[in-house]
Amino acid sequence: MMQPPKTDSTVAMKAGDTLLSVRNLNKHFPIKDGILQKVVGQVRAVDGVSFDIRRGETVGLVGESGCGKTTLSQCVAGLTDPTSGEILFNTGQGSQLGDGDRIDKLPKDRYRTFRRNVQMVFQDNFASLNPRQLVVDIIGRPLKVYREASGSDLTERVVALLEQVGLGRQHLYRYPHQFSGGQRQRISIARALALDPELIILDEPTSALDVSVQAQILNLLGDLQKERQLAYLFVTHDLGVVRHMADRMITMYLGKVVEQGPTETVFQQPAHPYTEALLAAKPDLADDPDKPFALLEGTIPDPARPPLGCRFHTRCPRVTPSCGWEIDDIVRFLEADESLFQSLQGVERRSARDADLIFKDPASAVALQEAMKSSSVPEAMRAATERLTVEGSRLRATFSEVDEVQLTERGPEHFAACKLDHLSR
Ligand SMILES: Nc1ncnc2c1ncn2[C@@H]1O[C@H](COP(=O)(O)OP(=O)(O)O)[C@@H](O)[C@H]1O
Ligand code: SF4
Ligand SMILES: [Mg+2]
């Protein structure tokens, strides 16, 4: 099997070196409103994320739909600019990553090295493969753009790439629609390989495929990784795939990393209740892709107004009084009770944890006060309530102050952001 030569920088580096480092990355999307399109809020799609990827390793990135996986991937691939934070890429200038390796500060030639060394494969290969282009042009394009090859040499390079992904010369002059989903994903992978990258970001690469085809693509990715010392950032909501593929895994929830560690450690001993809940469904490769999250109750909160404290506190089965209870939790509770919610007229906030809820009548204020002392709200929420008094049609509510939840070390390379030191079983 023909293989393009590795770049010098790859040869010089030993396996295990940090290839890419993401530091305190934020990507916020402004929410605009009205004729003047005033910015009225921010969707905090990625909110303070840090992690490393080493040469030749697979890092799995998991979390429910909407938690920011695609946005993070696009930042890492240089396809979109982050709002703040840093992405460092080792372009072979030395083994230690430093400020000079920030992708937004790289000189032109090293930026080109970064761009060709980080490639992306998407789930929706219908959208990412131009339907009017022949396979030879789709896969040959990066080689042309980077002036790597032309003419018959280019065609032969494309044939070699097709062969690497289990296709061949007979596929050169066909259009994407003439292939099956699995074959189209092979074409996307061949295109990603064209410039001999060191890192490929795979965003749900097998989620749209049948189980048997999925396994073939995963095997292909495994083989290519061994042959080419590739690093993968493997984005998926399928934990079975992560266990099969990833050396280390990262769990994201509402824009934040809540746990990261060696895959087997996290599977054996999850340290964050969110990861634990994802794992509780014991998903495997044959499962329905939507099943892993079936055990988690409640809806994912709006990333434009993420919950205070631990963002998972609105759904956490192990929630404690110090997980970040706030006035919005009362509002969320009220939203579920139509008649009480109807009589709510306004909320006067002194802080996120301290406010007056104003009702149409005193009876409603008392009804909420009673409800909040009963088992209709979580015990932890009751325990976190410092004040709950009624004055006329006002309910004054105050929750106790708590610190932010930080990622803390739980073992070698294992970190979790949870108030609980360990999850007793
Ligand atoms: N271009 C955009 N403008 C505004 N909001 C966006 C944009 N792209 C993504 N989002 C929002 O950012 C959040 C994260 O989205 P995404 O990264 O696609 O999550 P995932 O890939 O984990 O499903 C979602 O709430 C999504 O609606
Ligand atoms: S800090 Fe831990 S226990 Fe508290 S809500 Fe978050 S995940 Fe649950
Ligand atoms: Mg996505």
XYZ file of C-alpha atoms and ligand atoms in Angstrom:
461
model
C 0.000 0.000 0.000
C 1.479 3.334 -1.072
C 1.725 5.960 1.591
C 2.820 9.559 1.314
C 5.978 10.304 3.301
C 5.643 11.604 6.846
C 6.811 15.143 7.422
C 10.152 15.612 9.181
C 8.523 17.019 12.274
C 6.601 13.779 12.832
C 9.717 11.685 12.637
C 11.536 13.918 15.096
C 8.821 13.668 17.750
C 8.415 10.705 19.983
C 5.040 9.150 20.637
C 3.281 10.647 23.627
C 4.301 14.246 22.959
C 1.552 16.791 23.289
C 0.326 17.581 19.812
C -2.453 19.979 20.634
C -3.374 21.866 23.749
C -6.650 23.646 24.387
C -6.548 26.175 27.222
C -9.556 27.814 28.807
C -11.386 27.974 25.503
C -14.646 29.875 25.162
C -16.960 30.133 22.204
C -20.049 32.235 22.826
C -22.661 32.997 20.187
C -24.465 36.336 20.574
C -28.260 36.211 20.683
C -29.660 39.186 18.777
C -33.111 40.640 18.973
C -35.270 43.335 17.391
C -34.812 45.503 14.287
C -31.546 46.878 15.614
C -30.331 43.351 16.286
C -29.220 44.270 19.778
C -27.239 41.592 21.563
C -29.500 40.374 24.358
C -27.525 37.356 25.530
C -24.877 34.774 24.747
C -25.153 31.079 24.024
C -22.194 29.718 25.950
C -21.603 26.780 23.628
C -18.046 26.188 24.879
C -17.253 27.646 28.291
C -13.761 27.367 29.744
C -12.605 24.091 28.213
C -9.031 22.773 28.582
C -7.478 19.488 27.440
C -4.508 18.043 25.547
C -4.174 15.568 22.722
C -0.969 13.585 22.376
C 0.585 12.313 19.206
C -0.962 9.020 18.128
C -3.696 8.822 20.782
C -7.468 8.819 20.537
C -9.397 11.177 22.768
C -13.128 10.495 22.922
C -15.460 13.448 23.445
C -18.935 12.552 24.711
C -22.044 14.356 25.866
C -25.635 14.904 24.878
C -26.651 16.750 21.763
C -26.177 20.510 22.195
C -23.402 20.326 24.817
C -20.878 21.973 22.477
C -18.965 19.080 20.907
C -19.202 20.325 17.325
C -18.453 23.918 18.261
C -15.376 22.809 20.199
C -14.236 20.608 17.295
C -14.561 23.456 14.845
C -12.483 25.733 17.067
C -9.808 23.045 17.395
C -9.729 22.543 13.619
C -9.280 26.285 13.088
C -12.603 26.466 11.215
C -14.034 29.064 13.576
C -12.398 31.590 15.894
C -12.924 31.138 19.616
C -14.311 34.030 21.669
C -11.334 33.684 24.013
C -8.806 31.168 25.211
C -5.930 29.472 23.461
C -5.284 26.601 21.120
C -1.648 25.531 20.842
C -0.421 23.200 18.145
C 2.954 21.543 17.936
C 4.221 22.332 14.465
C 7.531 20.706 15.266
C 9.439 23.683 16.682
C 10.254 21.901 19.937
C 8.693 19.362 22.214
C 7.359 21.882 24.779
C 4.281 23.815 23.726
C 4.486 27.500 24.536
C 2.926 30.846 23.751
C 4.591 30.877 20.336
C 2.565 27.800 19.347
C -0.789 29.565 19.674
C -2.563 29.014 16.365
C -3.751 32.622 16.293
C -0.141 33.825 16.555
C 1.588 31.456 14.136
C 3.472 32.952 11.193
C 1.959 32.113 7.806
C 4.080 29.066 7.008
C 3.527 27.452 10.398
C -0.183 28.256 10.240
C -0.285 26.334 6.951
C 1.475 23.440 8.684
C -1.192 23.521 11.386
C -4.076 23.628 8.914
C -2.822 20.718 6.863
C -2.011 18.696 9.962
C -5.491 18.943 11.453
C -8.308 17.565 9.329
C -11.965 16.964 10.032
C -14.474 14.272 9.088
C -18.142 15.069 9.616
C -21.155 12.903 10.274
C -23.170 14.334 7.447
C -21.012 13.413 4.493
C -23.825 14.305 2.099
C -23.385 17.921 3.102
C -19.600 17.830 3.267
C -18.989 16.164 -0.113
C -19.786 18.372 -3.096
C -22.471 16.439 -5.030
C -21.335 17.891 -8.360
C -17.715 16.858 -7.988
C -16.167 13.561 -8.994
C -14.337 11.553 -6.361
C -11.011 12.284 -8.039
C -11.621 16.020 -7.612
C -12.980 15.753 -4.074
C -10.006 13.812 -2.760
C -7.516 15.567 -5.050
C -8.564 19.068 -4.027
C -6.428 19.417 -0.890
C -3.417 18.118 -2.840
C -4.054 20.728 -5.518
C -4.620 23.567 -3.059
C -1.363 22.784 -1.278
C 0.369 22.221 -4.647
C 1.374 18.731 -3.650
C 0.582 17.114 -6.955
C -0.920 17.703 -10.392
C -1.792 15.817 -13.574
C -1.329 12.057 -13.600
C 0.688 12.192 -10.385
C -2.368 13.675 -8.648
C -4.599 10.910 -9.993
C -2.192 8.253 -8.748
C -2.055 9.872 -5.302
C -5.871 9.772 -5.200
C -5.870 6.100 -6.250
C -3.429 5.321 -3.428
C -5.680 7.127 -0.937
C -8.768 5.300 -2.230
C -6.946 1.998 -1.768
C -6.042 2.940 1.793
C -9.725 3.284 2.644
C -10.825 0.108 0.890
C -11.933 1.669 -2.395
C -10.057 1.739 -5.704
C -9.305 3.125 -9.145
C -12.753 2.127 -10.412
C -14.284 4.748 -8.078
C -12.337 7.759 -9.388
C -14.913 9.064 -11.812
C -18.101 8.693 -9.825
C -20.229 11.182 -7.924
C -20.971 10.976 -4.172
C -24.605 9.917 -4.731
C -23.409 6.769 -6.515
C -22.018 5.420 -3.222
C -23.523 3.991 -0.048
C -23.293 5.911 3.244
C -20.345 3.818 4.414
C -18.488 4.308 1.128
C -19.081 8.048 1.262
C -17.587 8.082 4.730
C -14.544 6.253 3.302
C -14.258 9.015 0.694
C -14.383 11.657 3.452
C -11.652 9.805 5.320
C -9.508 9.554 2.176
C -9.860 13.298 1.662
C -8.886 13.915 5.285
C -5.799 11.725 4.808
C -4.664 13.439 1.603
C -2.319 15.911 3.294
C -0.972 13.317 5.695
C -2.308 14.983 8.853
C -1.281 14.215 12.412
C -4.712 14.827 13.917
C -8.135 13.993 12.520
C -11.222 15.282 14.259
C -14.077 12.866 13.698
C -17.436 14.438 14.497
C -19.941 11.584 14.939
C -18.339 9.797 11.967
C -20.418 6.646 12.236
C -23.644 7.907 13.803
C -25.570 7.858 10.530
C -24.415 4.370 9.528
C -25.849 0.881 10.039
C -24.225 -1.066 12.835
C -22.300 -3.461 10.566
C -21.018 -0.617 8.400
C -20.171 1.338 11.547
C -17.919 -1.503 12.710
C -16.120 -1.579 9.359
C -15.431 2.150 9.476
C -14.209 1.908 13.077
C -11.859 -0.910 12.081
C -10.602 1.125 9.140
C -9.930 4.079 11.448
C -8.091 1.781 13.859
C -5.897 0.382 11.068
C -5.115 3.825 9.655
C -4.156 5.057 13.094
C -1.625 2.252 13.537
C -0.156 2.698 10.062
C 0.127 6.461 10.250
C 0.497 7.257 13.965
C -2.606 9.417 13.739
C -4.193 11.162 16.692
C -7.988 11.288 16.754
C -10.399 13.545 18.539
C -13.375 11.250 18.370
C -16.673 13.014 18.954
C -19.661 10.809 19.619
C -22.675 10.372 21.846
C -22.150 6.601 21.714
C -20.232 5.372 24.747
C -19.760 1.933 23.221
C -17.766 3.531 20.426
C -15.705 5.518 22.919
C -14.791 2.439 24.897
C -13.813 0.658 21.701
C -11.749 3.519 20.289
C -10.514 5.988 22.882
C -7.397 5.942 25.092
C -8.762 8.846 27.094
C -12.212 10.356 27.237
C -13.776 13.710 28.002
C -17.362 14.185 29.136
C -18.948 17.539 28.357
C -22.116 19.000 29.806
C -23.563 22.359 28.747
C -20.302 23.732 27.368
C -18.067 22.498 30.177
C -15.789 19.510 30.697
C -17.187 17.675 33.714
C -14.879 14.665 33.647
C -11.800 13.484 31.808
C -9.540 10.519 32.234
C -8.234 7.245 30.832
C -11.224 5.547 29.208
C -11.061 2.326 31.225
C -10.673 4.220 34.517
C -13.695 6.350 33.735
C -15.754 3.318 32.715
C -14.766 1.385 35.854
C -14.961 4.292 38.267
C -16.765 7.333 36.953
C -16.230 10.304 39.264
C -18.988 12.526 37.914
C -22.682 11.647 38.298
C -23.332 12.752 34.719
C -20.820 10.276 33.306
C -22.191 7.705 35.725
C -25.714 8.277 34.406
C -24.520 7.982 30.809
C -22.767 4.733 31.615
C -25.679 3.319 33.591
C -27.502 2.437 30.394
C -24.624 0.039 29.553
C -24.630 0.895 25.898
C -22.808 -1.250 23.411
C -22.195 -0.976 19.727
C -25.461 -2.689 18.861
C -27.594 -0.251 20.815
C -29.931 2.331 19.526
C -27.841 5.537 19.445
C -30.452 7.424 21.463
C -30.546 4.885 24.282
C -27.455 5.840 26.322
C -29.212 8.896 27.685
C -32.625 7.369 28.293
C -31.947 7.040 32.020
C -31.318 10.727 32.477
C -34.395 12.612 33.471
C -35.311 16.170 32.688
C -34.419 18.395 29.790
C -31.052 19.990 29.141
C -31.137 23.593 30.388
C -30.753 26.519 27.986
C -27.018 27.172 27.366
C -27.823 30.887 27.202
C -28.759 30.708 30.909
C -26.762 27.827 32.319
C -27.590 26.787 35.894
C -25.452 28.316 38.625
C -22.858 26.276 40.501
C -22.714 22.835 38.981
C -24.602 23.038 35.694
C -25.845 19.497 36.157
C -27.597 20.274 39.436
C -31.049 20.502 37.831
C -30.854 16.834 36.771
C -28.298 15.227 39.059
C -29.487 12.096 40.908
C -26.881 12.761 43.632
C -27.424 16.491 44.031
C -26.438 18.034 47.400
C -27.391 21.317 49.137
C -24.095 22.876 48.023
C -24.409 22.244 44.287
C -25.576 25.732 43.349
C -29.285 26.203 44.126
C -30.662 29.450 42.778
C -33.838 31.443 42.153
C -34.049 30.001 38.625
C -34.584 26.591 40.198
C -37.779 27.949 41.764
C -38.765 29.414 38.407
C -38.102 26.049 36.728
C -40.171 24.364 39.430
C -42.986 26.872 38.895
C -42.958 26.312 35.160
C -44.034 22.755 35.836
C -47.049 23.949 37.860
C -49.277 25.750 35.426
C -51.734 27.377 37.826
C -49.024 28.772 40.135
C -46.944 29.897 37.171
C -49.973 31.745 35.749
C -50.254 33.788 38.921
C -46.557 34.747 39.013
C -46.277 38.413 38.067
C -42.599 39.070 38.347
C -39.275 38.255 39.959
C -37.243 40.974 41.690
C -33.713 39.661 41.926
C -31.160 40.971 44.381
C -28.793 38.289 43.147
C -29.034 34.936 41.401
C -29.642 33.372 44.827
C -31.820 35.993 46.439
C -35.107 37.383 45.123
C -38.746 38.239 45.697
C -41.279 36.327 43.648
C -44.353 38.469 43.226
C -47.745 36.832 42.765
C -51.227 38.071 41.911
C -52.493 37.120 45.358
C -51.141 36.125 48.796
C -52.673 32.637 48.509
C -50.337 31.786 45.605
C -47.292 33.003 47.541
C -48.292 30.773 50.447
C -48.976 27.847 48.099
C -45.447 28.102 46.704
C -43.979 28.416 50.185
C -45.792 25.226 51.214
C -44.739 23.397 48.067
C -41.124 24.359 48.629
C -41.199 22.889 52.102
C -42.696 19.642 50.856
C -41.296 16.646 49.062
C -42.364 18.100 45.723
C -38.932 19.800 45.568
C -35.665 17.879 46.006
C -34.512 17.461 49.593
C -31.175 19.107 48.710
C -32.982 22.195 47.462
C -34.960 22.437 50.703
C -31.770 22.089 52.715
C -30.114 24.889 50.697
C -32.933 27.348 51.405
C -31.820 30.032 53.866
C -34.941 32.114 53.797
C -38.462 31.435 52.586
C -40.914 34.000 53.926
C -44.196 35.419 52.705
C -45.078 39.105 52.907
C -48.429 39.784 51.286
C -48.213 38.453 47.735
C -44.393 38.272 47.856
C -42.351 35.218 48.537
C -38.822 36.131 49.641
C -36.385 33.348 48.884
C -32.666 33.117 49.584
C -30.328 30.201 48.939
C -26.968 29.766 50.618
C -23.812 30.876 48.786
C -21.644 28.179 47.251
C -18.318 28.093 45.446
C -17.935 27.255 41.788
C -17.282 23.602 41.072
C -13.779 23.059 39.712
C -12.176 20.066 38.039
C -10.123 18.251 40.678
C -7.769 15.312 40.403
C -9.264 11.896 41.172
C -6.378 9.670 40.133
C -3.619 9.558 37.521
C -4.786 11.835 34.661
C -8.347 11.565 35.980
C -10.291 14.766 36.736
C -13.891 15.504 37.609
C -15.910 18.587 38.503
C -18.201 17.468 41.293
C -18.710 18.439 44.923
C -18.627 14.774 45.907
C -15.179 13.288 46.571
C -16.279 9.888 45.370
C -19.463 8.245 44.193
C -20.479 5.620 46.704
C -22.381 2.708 45.270
N -23.737 29.292 14.835
C -24.395 29.213 15.972
N -25.115 30.258 16.450
C -25.778 30.200 17.620
N -25.792 29.115 18.425
C -25.104 28.040 18.013
C -24.377 28.016 16.779
N -23.793 26.789 16.656
C -24.134 26.095 17.750
N -24.929 26.837 18.567
C -25.463 26.427 19.878
O -24.372 26.037 20.675
C -24.713 24.907 21.466
C -23.741 23.773 21.175
O -23.989 23.270 19.877
P -23.098 22.129 19.211
O -21.672 22.509 19.311
O -23.627 21.861 17.858
O -23.388 20.883 20.166
P -23.216 19.302 19.908
O -22.298 19.110 18.742
O -22.670 18.775 21.198
O -24.597 18.777 19.630
C -26.157 24.582 21.133
O -26.977 25.198 22.091
C -26.359 25.204 19.787
O -27.704 25.549 19.593
S -21.637 18.915 41.987
Fe -21.775 16.696 41.725
S -23.417 16.085 43.104
Fe -23.600 18.264 42.805
S -25.048 18.497 41.103
Fe -23.001 18.518 40.265
S -22.619 16.447 39.675
Fe -24.336 16.381 41.083
Mg -22.588 17.982 17.026
